[in-house]
XYZ file of C-alpha atoms in Angstrom:
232
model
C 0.000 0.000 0.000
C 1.353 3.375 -0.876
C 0.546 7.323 -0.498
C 1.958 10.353 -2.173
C 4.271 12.436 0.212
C 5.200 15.630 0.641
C 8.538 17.129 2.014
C 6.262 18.285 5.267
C 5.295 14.789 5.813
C 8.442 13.184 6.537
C 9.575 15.980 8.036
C 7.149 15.945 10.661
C 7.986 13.120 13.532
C 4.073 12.351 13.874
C 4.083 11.935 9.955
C 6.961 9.880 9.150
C 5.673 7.766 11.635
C 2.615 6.608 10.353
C 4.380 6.520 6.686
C 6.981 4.039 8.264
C 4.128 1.737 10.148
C 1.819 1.912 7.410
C 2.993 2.149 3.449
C 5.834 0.235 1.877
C 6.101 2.731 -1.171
C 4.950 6.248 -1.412
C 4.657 8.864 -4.283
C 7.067 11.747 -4.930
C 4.615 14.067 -6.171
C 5.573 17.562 -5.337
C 9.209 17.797 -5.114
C 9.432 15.929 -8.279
C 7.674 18.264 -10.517
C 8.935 20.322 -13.316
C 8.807 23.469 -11.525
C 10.379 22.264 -8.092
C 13.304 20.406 -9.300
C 14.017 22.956 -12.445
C 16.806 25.316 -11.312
C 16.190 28.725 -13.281
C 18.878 30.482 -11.513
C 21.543 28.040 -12.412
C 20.025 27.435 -16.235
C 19.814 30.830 -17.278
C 23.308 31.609 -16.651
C 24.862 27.559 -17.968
C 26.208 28.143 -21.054
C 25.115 24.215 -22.160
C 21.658 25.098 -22.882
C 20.782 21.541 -23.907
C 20.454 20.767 -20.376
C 18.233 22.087 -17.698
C 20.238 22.091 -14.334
C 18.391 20.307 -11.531
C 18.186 21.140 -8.337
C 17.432 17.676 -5.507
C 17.415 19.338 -2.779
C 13.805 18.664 -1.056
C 13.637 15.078 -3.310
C 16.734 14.210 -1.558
C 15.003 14.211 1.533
C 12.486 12.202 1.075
C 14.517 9.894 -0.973
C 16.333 9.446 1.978
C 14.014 8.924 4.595
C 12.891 5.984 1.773
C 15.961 4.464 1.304
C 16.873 4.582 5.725
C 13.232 3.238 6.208
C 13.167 0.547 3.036
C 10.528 2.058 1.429
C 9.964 2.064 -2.461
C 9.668 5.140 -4.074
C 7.412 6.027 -7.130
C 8.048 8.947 -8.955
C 5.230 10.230 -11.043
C 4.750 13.143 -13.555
C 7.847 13.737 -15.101
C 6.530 15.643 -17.892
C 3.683 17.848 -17.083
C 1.713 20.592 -18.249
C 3.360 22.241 -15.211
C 6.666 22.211 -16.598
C 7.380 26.401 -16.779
C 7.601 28.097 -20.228
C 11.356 29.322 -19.582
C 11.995 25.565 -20.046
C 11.507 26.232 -23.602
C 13.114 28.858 -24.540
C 16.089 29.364 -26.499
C 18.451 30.809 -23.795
C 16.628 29.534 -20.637
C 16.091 33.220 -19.834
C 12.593 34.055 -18.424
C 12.741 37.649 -19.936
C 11.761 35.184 -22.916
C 8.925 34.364 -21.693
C 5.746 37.188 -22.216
C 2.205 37.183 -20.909
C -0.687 39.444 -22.022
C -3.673 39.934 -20.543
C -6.962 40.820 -23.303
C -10.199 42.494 -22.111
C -11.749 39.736 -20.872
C -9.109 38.374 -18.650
C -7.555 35.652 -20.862
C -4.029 35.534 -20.612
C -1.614 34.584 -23.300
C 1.781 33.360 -23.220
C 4.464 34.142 -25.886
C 7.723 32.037 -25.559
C 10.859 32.937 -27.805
C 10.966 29.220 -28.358
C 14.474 26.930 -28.554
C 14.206 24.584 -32.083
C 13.058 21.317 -32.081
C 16.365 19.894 -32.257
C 17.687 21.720 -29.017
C 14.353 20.639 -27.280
C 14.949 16.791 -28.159
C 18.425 17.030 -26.314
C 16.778 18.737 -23.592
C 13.667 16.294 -23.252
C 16.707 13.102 -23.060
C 18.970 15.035 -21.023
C 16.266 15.943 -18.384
C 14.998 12.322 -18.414
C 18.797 10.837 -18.010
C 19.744 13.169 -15.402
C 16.896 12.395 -12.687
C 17.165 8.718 -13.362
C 20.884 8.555 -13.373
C 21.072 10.780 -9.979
C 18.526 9.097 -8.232
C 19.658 5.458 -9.229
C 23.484 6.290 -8.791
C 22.676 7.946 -4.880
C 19.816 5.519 -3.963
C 20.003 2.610 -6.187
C 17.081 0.187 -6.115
C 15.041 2.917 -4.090
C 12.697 3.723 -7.247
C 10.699 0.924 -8.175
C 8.574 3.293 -11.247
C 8.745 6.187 -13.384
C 5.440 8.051 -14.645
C 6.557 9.351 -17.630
C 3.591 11.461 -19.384
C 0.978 12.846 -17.451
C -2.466 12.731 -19.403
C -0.639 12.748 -22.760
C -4.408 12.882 -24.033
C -7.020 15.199 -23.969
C -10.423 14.626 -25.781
C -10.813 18.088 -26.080
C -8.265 18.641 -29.107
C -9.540 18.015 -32.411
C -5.904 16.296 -34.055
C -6.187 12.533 -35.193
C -4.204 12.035 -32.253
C -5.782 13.764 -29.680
C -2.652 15.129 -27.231
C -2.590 17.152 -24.650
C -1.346 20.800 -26.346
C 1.357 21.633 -23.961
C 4.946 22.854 -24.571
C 6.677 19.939 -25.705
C 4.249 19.580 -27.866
C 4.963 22.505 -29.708
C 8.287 22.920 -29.646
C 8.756 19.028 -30.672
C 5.580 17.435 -32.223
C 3.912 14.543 -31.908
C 7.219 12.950 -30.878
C 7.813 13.792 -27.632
C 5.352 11.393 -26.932
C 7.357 8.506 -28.543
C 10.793 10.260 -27.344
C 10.414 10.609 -23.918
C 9.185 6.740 -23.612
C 12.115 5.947 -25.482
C 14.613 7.677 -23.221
C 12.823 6.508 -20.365
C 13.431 3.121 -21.082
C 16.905 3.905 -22.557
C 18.383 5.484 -19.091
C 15.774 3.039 -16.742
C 17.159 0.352 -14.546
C 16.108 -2.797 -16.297
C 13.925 -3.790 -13.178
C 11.609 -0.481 -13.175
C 8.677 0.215 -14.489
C 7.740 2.974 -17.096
C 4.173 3.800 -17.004
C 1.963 6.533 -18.517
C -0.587 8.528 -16.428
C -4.154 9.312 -17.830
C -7.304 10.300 -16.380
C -10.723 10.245 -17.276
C -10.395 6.610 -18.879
C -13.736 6.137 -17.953
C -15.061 8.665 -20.907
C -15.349 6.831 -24.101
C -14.114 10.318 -25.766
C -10.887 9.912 -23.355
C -10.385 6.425 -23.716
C -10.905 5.561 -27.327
C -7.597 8.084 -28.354
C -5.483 6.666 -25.186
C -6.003 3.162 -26.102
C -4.868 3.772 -29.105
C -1.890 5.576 -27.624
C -1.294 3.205 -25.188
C -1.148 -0.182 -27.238
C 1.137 1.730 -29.449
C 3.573 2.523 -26.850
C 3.449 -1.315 -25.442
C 3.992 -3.057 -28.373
C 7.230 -0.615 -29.176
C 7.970 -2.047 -25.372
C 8.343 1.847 -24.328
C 5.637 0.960 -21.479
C 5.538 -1.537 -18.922
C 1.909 -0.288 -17.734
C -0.546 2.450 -17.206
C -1.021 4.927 -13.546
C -4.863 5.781 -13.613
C -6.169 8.211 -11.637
C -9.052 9.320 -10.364
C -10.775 12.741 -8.405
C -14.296 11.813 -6.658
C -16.256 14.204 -4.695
């Protein structure tokens, strides 16, 4: 049985606790996202642009209190829609990045964009550099990678139906295909790759992710599929 953690929770004495007593793997939800583990400060003055310094920091916490308390990590959502628009852009430089705000509140965001090929080394290099830290400092401590997060959305109207986010534009359709690719490429060969998708029980959501899905497993790029869920 397993939980998603935050750094707070196995930080606090009462928390950690009741983690150690009553999961043997938790989630790395938080301090593993895009936006958390991206360090801006350190990209936007690296003169390598095709990689996007990382910062551990509040990961190596918990990845710690897994590895003292033998505790198997999953990491999920390692591409997002979260991941921040600097990300993208050709010099890692926010003052790339430009919102504007119309009438009616809508906000739009320009990015001076990085080209596709620059954005391919970035999308391995990011992969290969949070699996090779955290399996070099705490080998056999993560069990499963999430790869995409809701790669589809039944909303969009293209034959394939995926999520419009940033890699998406700056790479095409094959950052789908890519990222599974290095995922499995830089994976230890006992952890799982999966794919997170919601909604699955729409027929409009799950027709296009089927699809997706059964492409990615017979290529062997997946070993299985996170589903999740939001009830009120």
């Amino acid at each position: 049985m397993g939980m998603d953690v935050l750094l707070i929770d196995v930080m606090d004495e009462k928390r950690a606790a009741i983690i150690k007593e009553q999961f043997d793997t938790i989630g790395i939800k938080q301090d593993f996202m895009p936006e958390t583990i991206m360090d801006y400060e350190t990209a936007k003055v690296a003169e390598d642009k095709t990689h996007i310094p990382l910062n551990f920091s509040a990961a190596d916490v918990i990845l710690k209190f897994a590895k003292e308390n033998n505790i198997a990590v999953r990491v999920p959502r390692l591409l997002t829609d979260a991941t921040p628009a600097w990300a993208f852009s050709s010099n890692l430089d926010r003052n790339q990045v430009t919102e504007t705000m119309d009438e009616e509140g809508n906000v739009t965001t320009t990015v001076e964009y990085a080209t596709a090929e620059v954005m391919t080394q970035r999308l391995e290099n990011y992969i290969k550099d949070i699996m090779t830290y955290c399996n070099t400092n705490y080998t056999g401590v993560v069990i499963s990678w999430e790869i995409l997060d809701d790669p589809i959305n039944a909303a969009e109207t293209s034959d394939t139906a995926y999520r419009s986010n940033y890699w998406l534009k700056t790479i095409g359709d094959d950052y789908v295909v890519q990222a599974c690719e290095f995922a499995r490429k830089y994976a230890s060969a006992d952890q799982k790759i999966l794919v997170s998708q919601d909604a699955l029980d729409e027929t409009k959501t799950l027709k296009p992710s089927v699809k997706l899905l059964t492409m990615l497993k017979e290529k062997g790029l997946i070993d299985g599929v996170a589903i999740q869920a939001h009830y009120n």
